[in-house]
Tab-separated table of C-alpha atoms in Angstrom:
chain	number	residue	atom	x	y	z
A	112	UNK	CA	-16.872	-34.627	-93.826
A	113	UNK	CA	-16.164	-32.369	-96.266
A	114	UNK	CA	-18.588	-28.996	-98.243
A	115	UNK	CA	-17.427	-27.448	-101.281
A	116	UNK	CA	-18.377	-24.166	-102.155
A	117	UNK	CA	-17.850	-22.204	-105.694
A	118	UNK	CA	-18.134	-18.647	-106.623
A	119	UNK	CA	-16.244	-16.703	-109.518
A	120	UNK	CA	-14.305	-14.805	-106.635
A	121	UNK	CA	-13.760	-14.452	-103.004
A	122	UNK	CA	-17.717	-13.875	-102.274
A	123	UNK	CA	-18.200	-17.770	-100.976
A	124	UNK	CA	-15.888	-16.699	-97.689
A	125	UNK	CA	-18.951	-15.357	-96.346
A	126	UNK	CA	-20.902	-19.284	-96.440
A	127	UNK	CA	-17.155	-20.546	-95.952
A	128	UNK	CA	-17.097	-18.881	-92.505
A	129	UNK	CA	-20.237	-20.171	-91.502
A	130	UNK	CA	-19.663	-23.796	-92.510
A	131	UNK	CA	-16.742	-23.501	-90.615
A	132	UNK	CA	-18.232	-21.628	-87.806
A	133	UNK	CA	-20.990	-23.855	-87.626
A	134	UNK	CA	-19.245	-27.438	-88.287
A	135	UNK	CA	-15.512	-27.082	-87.266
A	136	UNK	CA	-14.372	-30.509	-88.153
A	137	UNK	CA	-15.612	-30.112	-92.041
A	138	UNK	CA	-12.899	-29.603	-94.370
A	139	UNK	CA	-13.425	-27.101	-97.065
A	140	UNK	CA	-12.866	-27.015	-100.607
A	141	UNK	CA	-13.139	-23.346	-101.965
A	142	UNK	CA	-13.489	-23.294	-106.238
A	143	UNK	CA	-13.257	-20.165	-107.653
A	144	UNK	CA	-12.825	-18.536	-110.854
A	145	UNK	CA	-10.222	-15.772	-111.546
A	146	UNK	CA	-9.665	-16.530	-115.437
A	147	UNK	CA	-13.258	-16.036	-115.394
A	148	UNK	CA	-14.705	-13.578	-113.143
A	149	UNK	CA	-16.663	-11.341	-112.905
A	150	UNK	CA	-19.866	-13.871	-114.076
A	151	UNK	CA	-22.115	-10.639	-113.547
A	152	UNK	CA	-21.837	-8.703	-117.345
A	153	UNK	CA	-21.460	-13.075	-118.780
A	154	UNK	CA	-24.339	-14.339	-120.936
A	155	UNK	CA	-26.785	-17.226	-118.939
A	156	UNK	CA	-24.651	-19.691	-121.150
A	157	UNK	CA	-21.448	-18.094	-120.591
A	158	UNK	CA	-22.331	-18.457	-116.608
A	159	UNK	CA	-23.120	-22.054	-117.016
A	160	UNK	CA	-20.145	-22.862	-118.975
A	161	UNK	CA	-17.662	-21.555	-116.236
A	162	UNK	CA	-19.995	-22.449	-113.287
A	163	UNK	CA	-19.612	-26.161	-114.805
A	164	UNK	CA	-15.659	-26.088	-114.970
A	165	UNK	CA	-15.733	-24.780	-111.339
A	166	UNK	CA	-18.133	-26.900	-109.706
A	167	UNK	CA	-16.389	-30.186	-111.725
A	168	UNK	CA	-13.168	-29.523	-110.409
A	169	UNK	CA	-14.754	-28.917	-106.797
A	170	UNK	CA	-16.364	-32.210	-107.243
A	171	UNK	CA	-13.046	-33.950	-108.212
A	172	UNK	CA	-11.946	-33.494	-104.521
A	173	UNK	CA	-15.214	-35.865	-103.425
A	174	UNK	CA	-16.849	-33.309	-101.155
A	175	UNK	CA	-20.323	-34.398	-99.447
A	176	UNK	CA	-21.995	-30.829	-100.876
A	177	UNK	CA	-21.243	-28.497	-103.217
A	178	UNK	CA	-22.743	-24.893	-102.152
A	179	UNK	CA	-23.374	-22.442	-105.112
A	180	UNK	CA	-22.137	-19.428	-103.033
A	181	UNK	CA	-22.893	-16.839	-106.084
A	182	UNK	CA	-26.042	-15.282	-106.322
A	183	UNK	CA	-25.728	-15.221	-110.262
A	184	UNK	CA	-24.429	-18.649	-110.928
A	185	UNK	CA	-27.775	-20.152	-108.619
A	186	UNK	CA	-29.846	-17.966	-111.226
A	187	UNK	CA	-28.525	-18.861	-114.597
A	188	UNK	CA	-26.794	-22.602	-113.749
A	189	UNK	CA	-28.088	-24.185	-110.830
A	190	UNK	CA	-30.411	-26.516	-112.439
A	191	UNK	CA	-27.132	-27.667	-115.030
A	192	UNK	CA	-25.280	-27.651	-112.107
A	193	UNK	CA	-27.893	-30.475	-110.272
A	194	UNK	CA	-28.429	-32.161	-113.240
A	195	UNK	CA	-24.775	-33.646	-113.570
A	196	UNK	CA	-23.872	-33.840	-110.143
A	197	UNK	CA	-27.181	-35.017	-108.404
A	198	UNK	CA	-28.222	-37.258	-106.863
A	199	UNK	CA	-24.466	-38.253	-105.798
A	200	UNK	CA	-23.516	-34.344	-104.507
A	201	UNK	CA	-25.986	-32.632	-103.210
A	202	UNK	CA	-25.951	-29.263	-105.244
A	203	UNK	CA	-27.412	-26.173	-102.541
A	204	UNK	CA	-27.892	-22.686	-104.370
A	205	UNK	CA	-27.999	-19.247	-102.913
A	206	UNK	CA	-30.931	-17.013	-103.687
A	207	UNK	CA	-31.848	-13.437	-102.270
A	208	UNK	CA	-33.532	-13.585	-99.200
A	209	UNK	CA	-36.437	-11.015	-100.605
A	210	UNK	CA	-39.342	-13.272	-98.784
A	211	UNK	CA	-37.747	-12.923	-95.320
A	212	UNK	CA	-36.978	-9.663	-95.694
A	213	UNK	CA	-40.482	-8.883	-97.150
A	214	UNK	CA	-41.914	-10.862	-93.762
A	215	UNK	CA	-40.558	-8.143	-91.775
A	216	UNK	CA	-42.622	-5.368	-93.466
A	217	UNK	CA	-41.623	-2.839	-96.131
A	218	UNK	CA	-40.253	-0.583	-97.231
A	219	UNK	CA	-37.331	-2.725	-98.616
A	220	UNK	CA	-34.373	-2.597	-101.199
A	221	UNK	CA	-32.482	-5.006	-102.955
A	222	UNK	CA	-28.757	-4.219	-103.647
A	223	UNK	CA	-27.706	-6.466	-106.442
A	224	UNK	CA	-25.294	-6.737	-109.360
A	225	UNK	CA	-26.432	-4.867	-112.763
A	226	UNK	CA	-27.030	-7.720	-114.330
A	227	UNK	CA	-29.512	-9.270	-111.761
A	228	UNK	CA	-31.367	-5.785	-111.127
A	229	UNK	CA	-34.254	-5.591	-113.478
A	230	UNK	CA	-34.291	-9.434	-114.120
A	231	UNK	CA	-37.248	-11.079	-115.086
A	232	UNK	CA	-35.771	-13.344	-112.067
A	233	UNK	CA	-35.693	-10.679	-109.351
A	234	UNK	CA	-38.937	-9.010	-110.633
A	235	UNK	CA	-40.576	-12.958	-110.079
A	236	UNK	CA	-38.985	-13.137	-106.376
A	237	UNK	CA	-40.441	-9.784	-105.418
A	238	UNK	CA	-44.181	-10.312	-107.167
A	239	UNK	CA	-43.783	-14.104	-105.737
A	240	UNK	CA	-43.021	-13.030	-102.225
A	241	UNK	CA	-43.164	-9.129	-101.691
A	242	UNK	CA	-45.943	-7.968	-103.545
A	243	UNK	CA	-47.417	-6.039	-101.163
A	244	UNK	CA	-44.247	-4.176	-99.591
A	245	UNK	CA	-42.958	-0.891	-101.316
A	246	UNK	CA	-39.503	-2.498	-103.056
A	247	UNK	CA	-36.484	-0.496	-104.557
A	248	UNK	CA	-34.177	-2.307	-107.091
A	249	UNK	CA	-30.349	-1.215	-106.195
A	250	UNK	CA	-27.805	-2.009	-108.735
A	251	UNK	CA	-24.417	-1.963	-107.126
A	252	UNK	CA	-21.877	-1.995	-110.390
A	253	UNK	CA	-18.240	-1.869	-109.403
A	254	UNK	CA	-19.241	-3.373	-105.740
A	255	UNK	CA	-18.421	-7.162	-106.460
A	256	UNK	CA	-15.449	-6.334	-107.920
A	257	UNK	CA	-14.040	-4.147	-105.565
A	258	UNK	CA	-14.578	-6.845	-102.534
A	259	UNK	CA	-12.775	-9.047	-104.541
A	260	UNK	CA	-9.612	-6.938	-104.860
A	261	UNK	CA	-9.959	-5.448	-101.145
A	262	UNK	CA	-9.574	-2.144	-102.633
A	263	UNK	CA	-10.946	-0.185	-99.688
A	264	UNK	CA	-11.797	3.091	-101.479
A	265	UNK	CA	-13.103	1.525	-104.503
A	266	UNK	CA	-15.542	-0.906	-101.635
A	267	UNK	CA	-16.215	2.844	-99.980
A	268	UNK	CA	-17.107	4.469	-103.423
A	269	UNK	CA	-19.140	1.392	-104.424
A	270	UNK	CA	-21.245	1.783	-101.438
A	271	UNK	CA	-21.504	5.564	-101.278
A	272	UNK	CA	-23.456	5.225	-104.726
A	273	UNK	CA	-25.517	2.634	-103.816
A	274	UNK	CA	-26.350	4.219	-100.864
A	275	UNK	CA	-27.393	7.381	-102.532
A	276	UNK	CA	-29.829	5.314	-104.337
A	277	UNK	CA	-31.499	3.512	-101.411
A	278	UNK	CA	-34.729	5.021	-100.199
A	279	UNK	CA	-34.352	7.076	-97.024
A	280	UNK	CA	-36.692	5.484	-95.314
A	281	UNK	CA	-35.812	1.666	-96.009
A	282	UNK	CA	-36.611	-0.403	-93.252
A	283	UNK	CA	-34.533	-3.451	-94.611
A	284	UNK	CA	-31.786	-4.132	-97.435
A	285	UNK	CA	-31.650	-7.459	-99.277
A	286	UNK	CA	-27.288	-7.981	-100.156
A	287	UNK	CA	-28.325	-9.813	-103.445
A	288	UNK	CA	-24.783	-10.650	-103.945
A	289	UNK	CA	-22.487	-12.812	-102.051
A	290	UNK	CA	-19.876	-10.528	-102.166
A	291	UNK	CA	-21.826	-7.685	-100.008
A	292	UNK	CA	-21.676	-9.795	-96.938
A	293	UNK	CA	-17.921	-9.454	-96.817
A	294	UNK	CA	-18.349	-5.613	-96.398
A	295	UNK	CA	-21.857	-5.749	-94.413
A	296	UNK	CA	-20.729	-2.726	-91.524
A	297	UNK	CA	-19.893	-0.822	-94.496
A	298	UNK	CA	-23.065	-0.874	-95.648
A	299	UNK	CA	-25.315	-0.385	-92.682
A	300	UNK	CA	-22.769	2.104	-91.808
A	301	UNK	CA	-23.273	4.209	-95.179
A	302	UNK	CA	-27.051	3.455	-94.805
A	303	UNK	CA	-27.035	4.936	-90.864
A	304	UNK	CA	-29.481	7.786	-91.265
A	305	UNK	CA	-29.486	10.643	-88.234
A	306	UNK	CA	-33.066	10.055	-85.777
A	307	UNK	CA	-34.492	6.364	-87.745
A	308	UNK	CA	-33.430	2.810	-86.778
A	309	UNK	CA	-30.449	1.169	-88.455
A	310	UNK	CA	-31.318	-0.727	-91.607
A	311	UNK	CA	-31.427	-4.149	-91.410
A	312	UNK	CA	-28.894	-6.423	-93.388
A	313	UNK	CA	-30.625	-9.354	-94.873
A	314	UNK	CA	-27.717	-12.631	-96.472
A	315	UNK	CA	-27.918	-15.413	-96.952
A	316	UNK	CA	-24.516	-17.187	-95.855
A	317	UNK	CA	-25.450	-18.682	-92.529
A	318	UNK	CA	-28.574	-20.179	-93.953
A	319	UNK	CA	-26.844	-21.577	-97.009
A	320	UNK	CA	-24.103	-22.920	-95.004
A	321	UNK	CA	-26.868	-24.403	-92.796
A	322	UNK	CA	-28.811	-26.065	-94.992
A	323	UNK	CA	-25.363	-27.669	-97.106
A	324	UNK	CA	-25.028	-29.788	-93.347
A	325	UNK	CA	-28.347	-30.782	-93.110
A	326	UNK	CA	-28.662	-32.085	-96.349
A	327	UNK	CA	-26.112	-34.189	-95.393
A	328	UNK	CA	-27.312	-35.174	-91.867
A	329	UNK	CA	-24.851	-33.112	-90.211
A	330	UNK	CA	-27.527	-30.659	-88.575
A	331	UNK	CA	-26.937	-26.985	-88.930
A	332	UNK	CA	-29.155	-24.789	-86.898
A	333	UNK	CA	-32.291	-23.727	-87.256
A	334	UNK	CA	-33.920	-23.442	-90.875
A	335	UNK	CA	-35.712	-25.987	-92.995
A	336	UNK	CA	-36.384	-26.397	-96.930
A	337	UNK	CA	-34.120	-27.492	-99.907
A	338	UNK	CA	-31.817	-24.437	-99.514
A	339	UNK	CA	-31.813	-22.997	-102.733
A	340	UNK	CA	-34.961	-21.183	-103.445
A	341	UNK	CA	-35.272	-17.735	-102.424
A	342	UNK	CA	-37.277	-17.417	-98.520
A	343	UNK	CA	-36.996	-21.288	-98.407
A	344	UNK	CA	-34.572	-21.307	-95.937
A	345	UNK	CA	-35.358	-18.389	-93.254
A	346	UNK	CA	-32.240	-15.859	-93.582
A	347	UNK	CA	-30.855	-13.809	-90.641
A	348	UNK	CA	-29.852	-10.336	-90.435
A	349	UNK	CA	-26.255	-9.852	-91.710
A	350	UNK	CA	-23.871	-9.567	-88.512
A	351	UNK	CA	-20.670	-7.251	-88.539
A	352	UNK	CA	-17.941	-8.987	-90.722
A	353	UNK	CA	-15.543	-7.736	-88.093
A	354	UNK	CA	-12.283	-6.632	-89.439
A	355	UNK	CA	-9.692	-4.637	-88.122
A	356	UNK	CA	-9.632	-0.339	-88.060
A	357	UNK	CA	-9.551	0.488	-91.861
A	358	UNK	CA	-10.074	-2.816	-93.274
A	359	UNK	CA	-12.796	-3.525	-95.922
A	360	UNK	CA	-15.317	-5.192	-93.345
A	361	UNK	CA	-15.852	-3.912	-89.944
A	362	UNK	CA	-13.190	-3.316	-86.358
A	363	UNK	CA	-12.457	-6.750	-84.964
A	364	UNK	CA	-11.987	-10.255	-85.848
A	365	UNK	CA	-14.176	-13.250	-84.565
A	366	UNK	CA	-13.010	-15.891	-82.157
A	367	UNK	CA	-10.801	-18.200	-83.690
A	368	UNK	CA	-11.943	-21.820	-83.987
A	369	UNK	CA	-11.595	-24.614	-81.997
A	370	UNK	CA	-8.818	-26.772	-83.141
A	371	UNK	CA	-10.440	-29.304	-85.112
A	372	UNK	CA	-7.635	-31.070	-87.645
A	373	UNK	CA	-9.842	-29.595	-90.643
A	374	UNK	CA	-8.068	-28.998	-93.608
A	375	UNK	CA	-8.869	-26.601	-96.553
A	376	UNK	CA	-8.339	-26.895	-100.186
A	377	UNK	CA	-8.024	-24.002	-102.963
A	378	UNK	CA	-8.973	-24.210	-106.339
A	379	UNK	CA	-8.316	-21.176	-108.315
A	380	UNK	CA	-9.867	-21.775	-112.007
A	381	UNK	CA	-9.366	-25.442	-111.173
A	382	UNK	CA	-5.777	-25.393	-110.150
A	383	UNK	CA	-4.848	-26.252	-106.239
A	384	UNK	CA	-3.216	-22.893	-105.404
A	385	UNK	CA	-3.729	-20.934	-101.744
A	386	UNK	CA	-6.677	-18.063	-100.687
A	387	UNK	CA	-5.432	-15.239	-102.381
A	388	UNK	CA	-4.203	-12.421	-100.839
A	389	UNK	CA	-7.523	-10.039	-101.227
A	390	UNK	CA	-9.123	-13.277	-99.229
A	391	UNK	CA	-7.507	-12.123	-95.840
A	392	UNK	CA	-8.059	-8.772	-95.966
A	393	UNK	CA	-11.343	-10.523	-94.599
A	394	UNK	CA	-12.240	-11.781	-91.111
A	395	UNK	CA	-13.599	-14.898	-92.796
A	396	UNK	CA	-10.386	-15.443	-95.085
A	397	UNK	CA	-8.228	-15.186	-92.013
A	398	UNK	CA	-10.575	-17.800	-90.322
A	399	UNK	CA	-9.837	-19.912	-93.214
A	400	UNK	CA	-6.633	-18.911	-92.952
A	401	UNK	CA	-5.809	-21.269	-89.858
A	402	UNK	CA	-6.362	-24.382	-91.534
A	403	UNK	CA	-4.246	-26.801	-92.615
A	404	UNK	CA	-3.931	-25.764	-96.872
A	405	UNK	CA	-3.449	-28.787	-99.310
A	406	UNK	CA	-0.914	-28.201	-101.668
């Protein structure tokens, strides 16, 4: 067996982790984009042109899925995306998990990139599935891009602003970018206000990664729909990304896998390379870490 995931940067370790969390023997194929990224301040076409040369040289390596682990590639490209590769790859997009999130009661907010707060797209999620619940729009500039270099005070200023902008009394924060999920303790950490609750972290990367092996009869956990609209697939609360003292995520790394013979494949703008060197200033890019890399 074998998923593919794409993203213009290092945000798909999140869904990477769970795939591999959740299906140990898969190998992985991770495509990204560095000539490209970031997709955020690109046109709609501009997206679907590079999410196309991504997800084609993904599909070169014959992987049973392809997940779209980036939040603005499923908005602008997903339905290019399943029109050349579908019906033979399944094509699974990632959405916001707003209706989830909604379900638990309001107030919420949505931490996205820029170009996705304010979107006719977002605005349709939240009348669509949290019309009712009080809803602030977060835009996060400088946060994707900072997770993808591992720059830990850039991630820390990033998240201070964003913070500053997110209602006090929040019950609930949608991470409407992949990216976010790398640096989730971060965030609930900046968002830890003295005498109320901790917010709660709502991502989409264990549901995604879920739904990519049932599509292919592989299970996956609990969950049901086609995977790529936003609340179709029920998304948990964001766990701690675990990373050591002073790294971008959290303090500790997860349990290493079992040994499984899984092998992982890099594609970096299309050419076979290795995970960067950002990637394992992650807990999930050293968990990718210990497979077996084609070269």
């Amino acid at each position: 067996m074998k998923i593919a995931l794409m993203d213009s940067g290092i945000g798909l370790l999140a869904a990477a982790g769970a795939v591999r969390r959740l299906c140990p023997e898969a190998d992985l194929v991770l495509s990204s984009d560095p000539d490209g990224m970031p997709w955020g301040p690109r046109t709609p076409p501009d997206v679907t042109e590079r999410a196309l040369i991504v997800a084609r040289a993904a599909a070169e390596h014959r992987p049973d899925a392809l997940i779209v682990a980036c939040n603005t590639a499923s908005v602008h490209a997903l339905p290019t995306l399943r029109a050349e590769l579908e019906p033979g790859l399944p094509v699974i997009g990632t959405v916001p998990a707003i209706k989830p999130a909604a379900a638990g009661g309001g107030p919420l907010a949505i931490w996205a990139t820029p170009a996705t707060t304010g979107s006719p797209y977002q605005h349709g999620l939240i009348r669509d599935f949290a019309p009712s619940v009080g809803v602030t729009e977060v835009p996060c500039p400088g946060l994707a891009d900072a997770v993808d270099a591992a720059d830990e005070d850039w991630i820390d200023r990033a998240v201070a602003a964003a913070a500053a902008l997110t209602p006090r009394d929040a019950r609930a924060v949608v991470l409407g970018c992949t990216h976010y999920e790398l640096v989730a303790e971060r965030i609930r950490t900046a968002l830890r206000r003295p005498g109320l609750p901790d917010v709660v972290l709502y991502g989409s990367a264990d549901a995604v990664a879920a739904q990519a092996l049932r599509r292919i009869g592989a299970g996956g956990g609990a969950g049901s729909g086609n995977g790529y609209g936003a609340g179709r697939v029920p998304v948990t609360s964001v766990t701690p990304t675990g990373l050591p003292g002073g790294a971008p995520g959290g303090p500790s790394d997860p349990p290493p896998g079992r040994p499984s013979g899984a092998r992982l494949t890099v594609l970096l703008s299309g050419r076979e390379s290795v995970l960067p060197e950002p990637a394992l200033a992650y807990a999930e890019g050293r968990l990718l870490a210990a497979l077996d890399q084609v070269r």
